[in-house]
Each structure stands twice: as C-alpha cells, then as structure tokens.
Amino acid sequence: MNKTGILYVVSTPIGNLEDITLRALRVLREVDLVAAEDTRQTKKLLSYYDIKVPVISYREENRQRQGQRILEDLEDGRNIALVSDAGTPCISDPGVHLVNLAWQANIKVCPIPGPTAIMTALSVAGVRTHPFVFLGFLPQRKGRRKRLFETLKGLSYTIAFYESPHRFLDTLKILAEIFKDALVIVARELTKRHEEIKRGSPEQLLDYYKKKGIKGEFTIIIARKV
Ligand code: SAM
C-alpha cells in the first residue's frame, strides 16, 4: 500500500515578507503542491524566495471540488502545503474543511506555525491576554454587532476581533456606547509600512480616526482591566 502524504498547514506573513519561518520556507520548497487561497498573492511570496512549486487554488468557492482533488493527491502520497492569503490558515480564513477532510481520511496534518494578526496585536497591546475571547469578523449588521457586544459586556475577558475598514467607525461608535470606559487598542497595518498601534478610550479613538480617515487592515482589542 502506498504511504499517504502529509497536509502541512503553513503560516505566511501578514504584511512584511520577512516574517516567515525557516521551516515554512523549507516545507514550501519541499512539498509537491501548494493549495492557496489567493494564488496570485502566494506566487508573489514564492517568487520572492525563489521557490518553484506548483500552486493550485483552494478557497471558499471551490472547496468542494478542490478538496476532493487535494485529498486524492494526499492519498496518492503527495505532500501538500495549505496556505491562506496572509497569516495562519483557518484563522478567519478558509482551510478548516480541508483540514477536517484530511483528519477523516487519516491523513497526517502538520502545523507550521507563524504569524497571525490576532496574536501579533495581542503581543503589543500591553493588556491582560488571558483569558481572552477572539470573535473573528463581527456580524455585518450593526444591530447584530451591538447585540453581540451587549452579551459580552458582563464578561471580564479581553476581547479581540478583526474589522473591515468600512465598518470600523460604526463599530467604534458602538464601543463608545457599550464599553465607554474600556481601553481599546487599534492595531492597523501590522508589520507593514504604515503600521500604527493606537490605544485609548473608544471616544478618543473615534475622534482620531474621524480626522485621520480609515485605510488598511484592522485588528481591535478591548481590554477590561490592565
Ligand atoms: N488568517 C489571518 C490571520 O492569521 O491573521 C486572518 C485573515 S482575515 C481574512 C483578514 C483580517 O485579519 C483583516 O481584515 C484584518 O482584520 C486582520 N489582519 C490581517 N492582516 C493584518 C495586519 N497586517 N494588521 C492588522 N490586521 C490584520
């Protein structure tokens, strides 16, 4: 019987291309195939490190079909690296279905750890990091976001989440109502040229970003007690 391959779950940079581990580079070099959320983005990273390996697309829209194909390759003994657009696969990114499929088929799953925006933001926030609750992306509707924060209000956990630039100001307004006295940390464009980490009350941050304008990728942390 053929030996089955390994599914490597590989973290890639969240901005700065130097933020990748030596092991991740070696694995990306040695696998038979890379399954990428965004093939263009991944090809840029691979070409920066002069890595030549076939790349196929694996994303939410094609996961049924591609998942089967990848599984067959793994069963045939090929080693495959799963990467997302940026950061760690399966953290608010596609991949979980493939990883689950691999487990169900008795394929070995091997993590290659590295950057993720949530941990990067927590590491510089200067707030208690345990316990913390990670919400991923918030619900799109304002009413639902508000209800979610109302539910969490009684909890003394640090709260962390990802937010899109389009909803950022509205979310800060909700925080100004519900978490009036909390310390909020906005981590914007982490590891990139315009990296900015701001701490303040929701009201102070609202004033600042209304003047400054909203651009880039945001991770937000709400600290209840420092
Ligand atoms: N898998 C990724 C990870 O491990 O962090 C998260 C992917 S999720 C689709 C993308 C969201 O993560 C962005 O909208 C933003 O909220 C957050 N994010 C990603 N890169 C970031 C960065 N460089 N600075 C701040 N937040 C970032």
PDB file of C-alpha atoms and ligand atoms in Angstrom:
ATOM      1  CA  MET A   1       0.000   0.000   0.000  1.00  0.00           C
ATOM      2  CA  ASN A   2       1.241   3.493  -0.859  1.00  0.00           C
ATOM      3  CA  LYS A   3       2.251   5.738   2.016  1.00  0.00           C
ATOM      4  CA  THR A   4      -0.097   8.723   2.197  1.00  0.00           C
ATOM      5  CA  GLY A   5       1.202  12.291   2.046  1.00  0.00           C
ATOM      6  CA  ILE A   6       1.164  14.968   4.730  1.00  0.00           C
ATOM      7  CA  LEU A   7      -1.021  18.071   4.780  1.00  0.00           C
ATOM      8  CA  TYR A   8       1.136  20.932   6.085  1.00  0.00           C
ATOM      9  CA  VAL A   9      -0.796  23.952   7.397  1.00  0.00           C
ATOM     10  CA  VAL A  10       1.681  26.762   6.783  1.00  0.00           C
ATOM     11  CA  SER A  11       1.551  30.282   8.229  1.00  0.00           C
ATOM     12  CA  THR A  12       2.749  33.046   5.919  1.00  0.00           C
ATOM     13  CA  PRO A  13       3.431  36.776   6.560  1.00  0.00           C
ATOM     14  CA  ILE A  14       0.636  39.235   7.421  1.00  0.00           C
ATOM     15  CA  GLY A  15       2.481  42.029   5.614  1.00  0.00           C
ATOM     16  CA  ASN A  16       6.247  42.028   5.901  1.00  0.00           C
ATOM     17  CA  LEU A  17       7.581  39.240   3.694  1.00  0.00           C
ATOM     18  CA  GLU A  18      10.484  38.622   6.075  1.00  0.00           C
ATOM     19  CA  ASP A  19       8.063  37.293   8.685  1.00  0.00           C
ATOM     20  CA  ILE A  20       8.227  33.682   7.631  1.00  0.00           C
ATOM     21  CA  THR A  21       9.999  30.868   9.430  1.00  0.00           C
ATOM     22  CA  LEU A  22      12.938  28.904   8.046  1.00  0.00           C
ATOM     23  CA  ARG A  23      10.851  25.777   8.456  1.00  0.00           C
ATOM     24  CA  ALA A  24       7.945  27.260   6.483  1.00  0.00           C
ATOM     25  CA  LEU A  25      10.346  28.098   3.639  1.00  0.00           C
ATOM     26  CA  ARG A  26      11.834  24.604   3.684  1.00  0.00           C
ATOM     27  CA  VAL A  27       8.389  22.959   3.681  1.00  0.00           C
ATOM     28  CA  LEU A  28       7.155  25.197   0.851  1.00  0.00           C
ATOM     29  CA  ARG A  29      10.262  24.222  -1.107  1.00  0.00           C
ATOM     30  CA  GLU A  30       9.861  20.502  -0.481  1.00  0.00           C
ATOM     31  CA  VAL A  31       6.117  19.892  -0.944  1.00  0.00           C
ATOM     32  CA  ASP A  32       4.659  18.594  -4.214  1.00  0.00           C
ATOM     33  CA  LEU A  33       1.890  21.168  -4.305  1.00  0.00           C
ATOM     34  CA  VAL A  34       0.750  24.349  -2.574  1.00  0.00           C
ATOM     35  CA  ALA A  35      -3.018  24.853  -2.092  1.00  0.00           C
ATOM     36  CA  ALA A  36      -3.529  28.616  -1.806  1.00  0.00           C
ATOM     37  CA  GLU A  37      -6.495  30.845  -1.028  1.00  0.00           C
ATOM     38  CA  ASP A  38      -5.163  33.514  -3.383  1.00  0.00           C
ATOM     39  CA  THR A  39      -2.782  32.051  -5.947  1.00  0.00           C
ATOM     40  CA  ARG A  40      -1.506  35.458  -7.085  1.00  0.00           C
ATOM     41  CA  GLN A  41      -0.561  36.519  -3.595  1.00  0.00           C
ATOM     42  CA  THR A  42       1.103  33.185  -2.864  1.00  0.00           C
ATOM     43  CA  LYS A  43       3.040  33.212  -6.138  1.00  0.00           C
ATOM     44  CA  LYS A  44       4.426  36.627  -5.158  1.00  0.00           C
ATOM     45  CA  LEU A  45       5.653  35.205  -1.855  1.00  0.00           C
ATOM     46  CA  LEU A  46       7.111  32.099  -3.503  1.00  0.00           C
ATOM     47  CA  SER A  47       8.871  34.103  -6.178  1.00  0.00           C
ATOM     48  CA  TYR A  48      10.351  36.465  -3.530  1.00  0.00           C
ATOM     49  CA  TYR A  49      12.014  33.378  -2.017  1.00  0.00           C
ATOM     50  CA  ASP A  50      12.719  31.800  -5.395  1.00  0.00           C
ATOM     51  CA  ILE A  51      10.567  28.765  -4.611  1.00  0.00           C
ATOM     52  CA  LYS A  52       9.319  26.864  -7.615  1.00  0.00           C
ATOM     53  CA  VAL A  53       6.405  24.607  -6.792  1.00  0.00           C
ATOM     54  CA  PRO A  54       3.006  24.155  -8.446  1.00  0.00           C
ATOM     55  CA  VAL A  55       0.254  26.256  -6.867  1.00  0.00           C
ATOM     56  CA  ILE A  56      -3.462  25.454  -7.053  1.00  0.00           C
ATOM     57  CA  SER A  57      -6.419  27.399  -5.782  1.00  0.00           C
ATOM     58  CA  TYR A  58      -8.303  26.303  -2.661  1.00  0.00           C
ATOM     59  CA  ARG A  59     -10.878  28.797  -1.467  1.00  0.00           C
ATOM     60  CA  GLU A  60     -14.417  29.010  -0.146  1.00  0.00           C
ATOM     61  CA  GLU A  61     -15.981  28.999  -3.655  1.00  0.00           C
ATOM     62  CA  ASN A  62     -14.228  25.873  -4.964  1.00  0.00           C
ATOM     63  CA  ARG A  63     -13.578  23.951  -1.776  1.00  0.00           C
ATOM     64  CA  GLN A  64     -15.895  21.005  -2.593  1.00  0.00           C
ATOM     65  CA  ARG A  65     -14.215  20.172  -5.875  1.00  0.00           C
ATOM     66  CA  GLN A  66     -10.662  21.119  -4.938  1.00  0.00           C
ATOM     67  CA  GLY A  67     -10.953  19.460  -1.539  1.00  0.00           C
ATOM     68  CA  GLN A  68     -11.584  16.094  -3.229  1.00  0.00           C
ATOM     69  CA  ARG A  69      -8.729  16.625  -5.646  1.00  0.00           C
ATOM     70  CA  ILE A  70      -6.305  17.530  -2.868  1.00  0.00           C
ATOM     71  CA  LEU A  71      -7.443  14.566  -0.809  1.00  0.00           C
ATOM     72  CA  GLU A  72      -6.797  12.204  -3.718  1.00  0.00           C
ATOM     73  CA  ASP A  73      -3.308  13.678  -4.127  1.00  0.00           C
ATOM     74  CA  LEU A  74      -2.615  13.195  -0.421  1.00  0.00           C
ATOM     75  CA  GLU A  75      -3.885   9.616  -0.613  1.00  0.00           C
ATOM     76  CA  ASP A  76      -1.534   9.046  -3.559  1.00  0.00           C
ATOM     77  CA  GLY A  77       1.385  10.020  -1.341  1.00  0.00           C
ATOM     78  CA  ARG A  78       1.866  13.690  -2.304  1.00  0.00           C
ATOM     79  CA  ASN A  79       2.762  16.215   0.360  1.00  0.00           C
ATOM     80  CA  ILE A  80       0.700  19.394   0.206  1.00  0.00           C
ATOM     81  CA  ALA A  81       1.031  22.795   1.903  1.00  0.00           C
ATOM     82  CA  LEU A  82      -2.142  24.715   2.678  1.00  0.00           C
ATOM     83  CA  VAL A  83      -1.632  28.490   2.824  1.00  0.00           C
ATOM     84  CA  SER A  84      -4.052  31.384   3.072  1.00  0.00           C
ATOM     85  CA  ASP A  85      -3.873  34.881   1.700  1.00  0.00           C
ATOM     86  CA  ALA A  86      -1.936  36.008   4.790  1.00  0.00           C
ATOM     87  CA  GLY A  87      -1.248  34.722   8.269  1.00  0.00           C
ATOM     88  CA  THR A  88      -2.416  31.391   9.572  1.00  0.00           C
ATOM     89  CA  PRO A  89      -4.871  29.266   7.579  1.00  0.00           C
ATOM     90  CA  CYS A  90      -8.179  28.505   9.319  1.00  0.00           C
ATOM     91  CA  ILE A  91      -7.973  31.668  11.473  1.00  0.00           C
ATOM     92  CA  SER A  92     -10.827  33.647   9.881  1.00  0.00           C
ATOM     93  CA  ASP A  93      -9.640  32.115   6.625  1.00  0.00           C
ATOM     94  CA  PRO A  94     -10.587  29.079   4.551  1.00  0.00           C
ATOM     95  CA  GLY A  95      -8.925  25.760   5.241  1.00  0.00           C
ATOM     96  CA  VAL A  96     -10.893  24.210   8.046  1.00  0.00           C
ATOM     97  CA  HIS A  97     -12.900  21.960   5.693  1.00  0.00           C
ATOM     98  CA  LEU A  98      -9.739  20.650   4.083  1.00  0.00           C
ATOM     99  CA  VAL A  99      -8.064  20.024   7.425  1.00  0.00           C
ATOM    100  CA  ASN A 100     -11.187  18.226   8.666  1.00  0.00           C
ATOM    101  CA  LEU A 101     -11.337  16.161   5.460  1.00  0.00           C
ATOM    102  CA  ALA A 102      -7.699  15.145   5.958  1.00  0.00           C
ATOM    103  CA  TRP A 103      -8.373  14.031   9.543  1.00  0.00           C
ATOM    104  CA  GLN A 104     -11.381  12.000   8.419  1.00  0.00           C
ATOM    105  CA  ALA A 105      -9.250  10.267   5.774  1.00  0.00           C
ATOM    106  CA  ASN A 106      -6.480   9.503   8.301  1.00  0.00           C
ATOM    107  CA  ILE A 107      -4.052  11.853   6.583  1.00  0.00           C
ATOM    108  CA  LYS A 108      -1.372  13.319   8.812  1.00  0.00           C
ATOM    109  CA  VAL A 109      -1.864  17.062   9.447  1.00  0.00           C
ATOM    110  CA  CYS A 110       1.249  19.017  10.410  1.00  0.00           C
ATOM    111  CA  PRO A 111       1.235  22.667  11.623  1.00  0.00           C
ATOM    112  CA  ILE A 112       3.971  25.065  10.516  1.00  0.00           C
ATOM    113  CA  PRO A 113       3.321  27.963  12.897  1.00  0.00           C
ATOM    114  CA  GLY A 114       3.999  31.608  12.217  1.00  0.00           C
ATOM    115  CA  PRO A 115       2.285  34.996  12.092  1.00  0.00           C
ATOM    116  CA  THR A 116      -1.357  35.646  12.754  1.00  0.00           C
ATOM    117  CA  ALA A 117      -2.793  39.153  13.140  1.00  0.00           C
ATOM    118  CA  ILE A 118      -4.656  38.403  16.359  1.00  0.00           C
ATOM    119  CA  MET A 119      -1.564  37.177  18.253  1.00  0.00           C
ATOM    120  CA  THR A 120       0.620  39.925  16.777  1.00  0.00           C
ATOM    121  CA  ALA A 121      -1.840  42.561  18.012  1.00  0.00           C
ATOM    122  CA  LEU A 122      -2.148  40.982  21.462  1.00  0.00           C
ATOM    123  CA  SER A 123       1.639  40.826  21.806  1.00  0.00           C
ATOM    124  CA  VAL A 124       1.986  44.625  21.595  1.00  0.00           C
ATOM    125  CA  ALA A 125      -1.274  45.695  23.243  1.00  0.00           C
ATOM    126  CA  GLY A 126       0.141  45.739  26.766  1.00  0.00           C
ATOM    127  CA  VAL A 127      -3.037  44.260  28.231  1.00  0.00           C
ATOM    128  CA  ARG A 128      -4.007  41.068  30.022  1.00  0.00           C
ATOM    129  CA  THR A 129      -4.090  38.303  27.430  1.00  0.00           C
ATOM    130  CA  HIS A 130      -5.787  35.630  29.487  1.00  0.00           C
ATOM    131  CA  PRO A 131      -8.497  34.912  29.376  1.00  0.00           C
ATOM    132  CA  PHE A 132      -9.296  36.427  26.032  1.00  0.00           C
ATOM    133  CA  VAL A 133     -12.085  35.805  23.578  1.00  0.00           C
ATOM    134  CA  PHE A 134     -11.488  36.034  19.830  1.00  0.00           C
ATOM    135  CA  LEU A 135     -14.556  36.913  17.761  1.00  0.00           C
ATOM    136  CA  GLY A 136     -13.047  36.693  14.271  1.00  0.00           C
ATOM    137  CA  PHE A 137     -15.031  39.038  11.994  1.00  0.00           C
ATOM    138  CA  LEU A 138     -18.080  40.627  13.578  1.00  0.00           C
ATOM    139  CA  PRO A 139     -21.587  40.249  12.105  1.00  0.00           C
ATOM    140  CA  GLN A 140     -22.103  42.664   9.211  1.00  0.00           C
ATOM    141  CA  ARG A 141     -25.357  44.134  10.533  1.00  0.00           C
ATOM    142  CA  LYS A 142     -24.944  46.905  13.039  1.00  0.00           C
ATOM    143  CA  GLY A 143     -27.813  45.643  15.215  1.00  0.00           C
ATOM    144  CA  ARG A 144     -26.232  42.205  15.499  1.00  0.00           C
ATOM    145  CA  ARG A 145     -22.826  43.665  16.318  1.00  0.00           C
ATOM    146  CA  LYS A 146     -24.433  45.713  19.051  1.00  0.00           C
ATOM    147  CA  ARG A 147     -26.249  42.707  20.500  1.00  0.00           C
ATOM    148  CA  LEU A 148     -23.036  40.686  20.472  1.00  0.00           C
ATOM    149  CA  PHE A 149     -21.193  43.340  22.494  1.00  0.00           C
ATOM    150  CA  GLU A 150     -24.151  43.647  24.888  1.00  0.00           C
ATOM    151  CA  THR A 151     -23.852  39.909  25.518  1.00  0.00           C
ATOM    152  CA  LEU A 152     -20.125  40.196  26.207  1.00  0.00           C
ATOM    153  CA  LYS A 153     -20.413  43.271  28.409  1.00  0.00           C
ATOM    154  CA  GLY A 154     -20.680  41.312  31.648  1.00  0.00           C
ATOM    155  CA  LEU A 155     -17.587  39.232  30.878  1.00  0.00           C
ATOM    156  CA  SER A 156     -14.259  40.475  32.215  1.00  0.00           C
ATOM    157  CA  TYR A 157     -12.296  38.865  29.367  1.00  0.00           C
ATOM    158  CA  THR A 158     -10.095  40.734  26.930  1.00  0.00           C
ATOM    159  CA  ILE A 159     -11.960  40.777  23.606  1.00  0.00           C
ATOM    160  CA  ALA A 160     -10.226  40.697  20.212  1.00  0.00           C
ATOM    161  CA  PHE A 161     -11.647  40.789  16.720  1.00  0.00           C
ATOM    162  CA  TYR A 162     -10.995  41.606  13.066  1.00  0.00           C
ATOM    163  CA  GLU A 163     -12.800  44.539  11.486  1.00  0.00           C
ATOM    164  CA  SER A 164     -13.190  45.791   7.932  1.00  0.00           C
ATOM    165  CA  PRO A 165     -12.362  49.464   7.209  1.00  0.00           C
ATOM    166  CA  HIS A 166     -15.980  50.025   6.034  1.00  0.00           C
ATOM    167  CA  ARG A 167     -17.468  49.139   9.412  1.00  0.00           C
ATOM    168  CA  PHE A 168     -14.634  50.405  11.590  1.00  0.00           C
ATOM    169  CA  LEU A 169     -16.126  53.791  12.598  1.00  0.00           C
ATOM    170  CA  ASP A 170     -19.580  52.337  13.236  1.00  0.00           C
ATOM    171  CA  THR A 171     -18.039  49.686  15.445  1.00  0.00           C
ATOM    172  CA  LEU A 172     -16.095  52.311  17.400  1.00  0.00           C
ATOM    173  CA  LYS A 173     -19.376  54.190  17.916  1.00  0.00           C
ATOM    174  CA  ILE A 174     -20.960  51.029  19.332  1.00  0.00           C
ATOM    175  CA  LEU A 175     -17.952  50.558  21.620  1.00  0.00           C
ATOM    176  CA  ALA A 176     -18.280  54.167  22.787  1.00  0.00           C
ATOM    177  CA  GLU A 177     -21.805  53.288  23.947  1.00  0.00           C
ATOM    178  CA  ILE A 178     -21.248  49.847  25.420  1.00  0.00           C
ATOM    179  CA  PHE A 179     -17.607  49.872  26.532  1.00  0.00           C
ATOM    180  CA  LYS A 180     -17.370  53.567  27.359  1.00  0.00           C
ATOM    181  CA  ASP A 181     -14.599  53.217  29.966  1.00  0.00           C
ATOM    182  CA  ALA A 182     -12.648  50.394  28.369  1.00  0.00           C
ATOM    183  CA  LEU A 183      -9.146  50.702  26.959  1.00  0.00           C
ATOM    184  CA  VAL A 184      -9.295  49.918  23.246  1.00  0.00           C
ATOM    185  CA  ILE A 185      -6.289  49.071  21.086  1.00  0.00           C
ATOM    186  CA  VAL A 186      -6.444  49.529  17.341  1.00  0.00           C
ATOM    187  CA  ALA A 187      -3.689  47.643  15.505  1.00  0.00           C
ATOM    188  CA  ARG A 188      -3.621  48.810  11.906  1.00  0.00           C
ATOM    189  CA  GLU A 189      -1.444  47.512   9.062  1.00  0.00           C
ATOM    190  CA  LEU A 190       0.709  45.409  11.392  1.00  0.00           C
ATOM    191  CA  THR A 191       4.213  44.701  10.054  1.00  0.00           C
ATOM    192  CA  LYS A 192       3.582  46.927   7.007  1.00  0.00           C
ATOM    193  CA  ARG A 193       4.976  50.324   6.055  1.00  0.00           C
ATOM    194  CA  HIS A 194       2.065  52.230   7.604  1.00  0.00           C
ATOM    195  CA  GLU A 195       1.840  50.166  10.765  1.00  0.00           C
ATOM    196  CA  GLU A 196       0.084  52.039  13.544  1.00  0.00           C
ATOM    197  CA  ILE A 197      -0.924  50.887  17.015  1.00  0.00           C
ATOM    198  CA  LYS A 198      -3.194  53.255  18.958  1.00  0.00           C
ATOM    199  CA  ARG A 199      -4.538  52.929  22.479  1.00  0.00           C
ATOM    200  CA  GLY A 200      -7.310  54.989  24.005  1.00  0.00           C
ATOM    201  CA  SER A 201     -10.952  55.145  25.002  1.00  0.00           C
ATOM    202  CA  PRO A 202     -13.476  54.438  22.219  1.00  0.00           C
ATOM    203  CA  GLU A 203     -14.333  58.154  22.216  1.00  0.00           C
ATOM    204  CA  GLN A 204     -10.674  59.237  21.810  1.00  0.00           C
ATOM    205  CA  LEU A 205     -10.112  56.741  19.019  1.00  0.00           C
ATOM    206  CA  LEU A 206     -13.294  57.825  17.293  1.00  0.00           C
ATOM    207  CA  ASP A 207     -12.079  61.451  17.284  1.00  0.00           C
ATOM    208  CA  TYR A 208      -8.673  60.429  15.983  1.00  0.00           C
ATOM    209  CA  TYR A 209      -9.872  58.220  13.128  1.00  0.00           C
ATOM    210  CA  LYS A 210     -12.640  60.608  12.064  1.00  0.00           C
ATOM    211  CA  LYS A 211      -9.896  63.154  11.373  1.00  0.00           C
ATOM    212  CA  LYS A 212      -7.327  60.763  10.027  1.00  0.00           C
ATOM    213  CA  GLY A 213      -9.508  58.668   7.696  1.00  0.00           C
ATOM    214  CA  ILE A 214      -9.807  54.907   7.545  1.00  0.00           C
ATOM    215  CA  LYS A 215      -7.389  52.855   5.494  1.00  0.00           C
ATOM    216  CA  GLY A 216      -5.843  49.423   5.778  1.00  0.00           C
ATOM    217  CA  GLU A 217      -6.379  46.276   7.803  1.00  0.00           C
ATOM    218  CA  PHE A 218      -7.544  46.483  11.403  1.00  0.00           C
ATOM    219  CA  THR A 219      -7.390  44.237  14.426  1.00  0.00           C
ATOM    220  CA  ILE A 220      -9.140  45.573  17.531  1.00  0.00           C
ATOM    221  CA  ILE A 221      -8.704  44.661  21.169  1.00  0.00           C
ATOM    222  CA  ILE A 222     -10.900  45.690  24.085  1.00  0.00           C
ATOM    223  CA  ALA A 223      -9.208  45.455  27.471  1.00  0.00           C
ATOM    224  CA  ARG A 224     -11.448  45.390  30.530  1.00  0.00           C
ATOM    225  CA  LYS A 225      -8.712  45.750  33.159  1.00  0.00           C
ATOM    226  CA  VAL A 226      -4.994  46.239  32.608  1.00  0.00           C
TER     227      VAL A 226
HETATM  228  N1  SAM B   1      -5.602  34.257   8.670  1.00  0.00           N
HETATM  229  C1  SAM B   1      -5.291  35.628   9.020  1.00  0.00           C
HETATM  230  C2  SAM B   1      -4.500  35.650  10.318  1.00  0.00           C
HETATM  231  O1  SAM B   1      -3.936  34.616  10.681  1.00  0.00           O
HETATM  232  O2  SAM B   1      -4.410  36.702  10.946  1.00  0.00           O
HETATM  233  C3  SAM B   1      -6.555  36.470   9.108  1.00  0.00           C
HETATM  234  C4  SAM B   1      -7.268  36.566   7.819  1.00  0.00           C
HETATM  235  S1  SAM B   1      -8.709  37.560   7.851  1.00  0.00           S
HETATM  236  C5  SAM B   1      -9.431  37.111   6.284  1.00  0.00           C
HETATM  237  C6  SAM B   1      -8.100  39.152   7.457  1.00  0.00           C
HETATM  238  C7  SAM B   1      -8.296  40.142   8.607  1.00  0.00           C
HETATM  239  O3  SAM B   1      -7.260  39.984   9.561  1.00  0.00           O
HETATM  240  C8  SAM B   1      -8.188  41.591   8.155  1.00  0.00           C
HETATM  241  O4  SAM B   1      -9.406  42.073   7.654  1.00  0.00           O
HETATM  242  C9  SAM B   1      -7.780  42.292   9.441  1.00  0.00           C
HETATM  243  O5  SAM B   1      -8.895  42.498  10.282  1.00  0.00           O
HETATM  244  C10 SAM B   1      -6.852  41.235  10.068  1.00  0.00           C
HETATM  245  N2  SAM B   1      -5.474  41.478   9.602  1.00  0.00           N
HETATM  246  C11 SAM B   1      -4.785  40.786   8.672  1.00  0.00           C
HETATM  247  N3  SAM B   1      -3.564  41.325   8.478  1.00  0.00           N
HETATM  248  C12 SAM B   1      -3.479  42.384   9.313  1.00  0.00           C
HETATM  249  C13 SAM B   1      -2.479  43.341   9.580  1.00  0.00           C
HETATM  250  N4  SAM B   1      -1.331  43.331   8.913  1.00  0.00           N
HETATM  251  N5  SAM B   1      -2.725  44.297  10.514  1.00  0.00           N
HETATM  252  C14 SAM B   1      -3.893  44.326  11.195  1.00  0.00           C
HETATM  253  N6  SAM B   1      -4.884  43.429  10.997  1.00  0.00           N
HETATM  254  C15 SAM B   1      -4.689  42.478  10.061  1.00  0.00           C
END
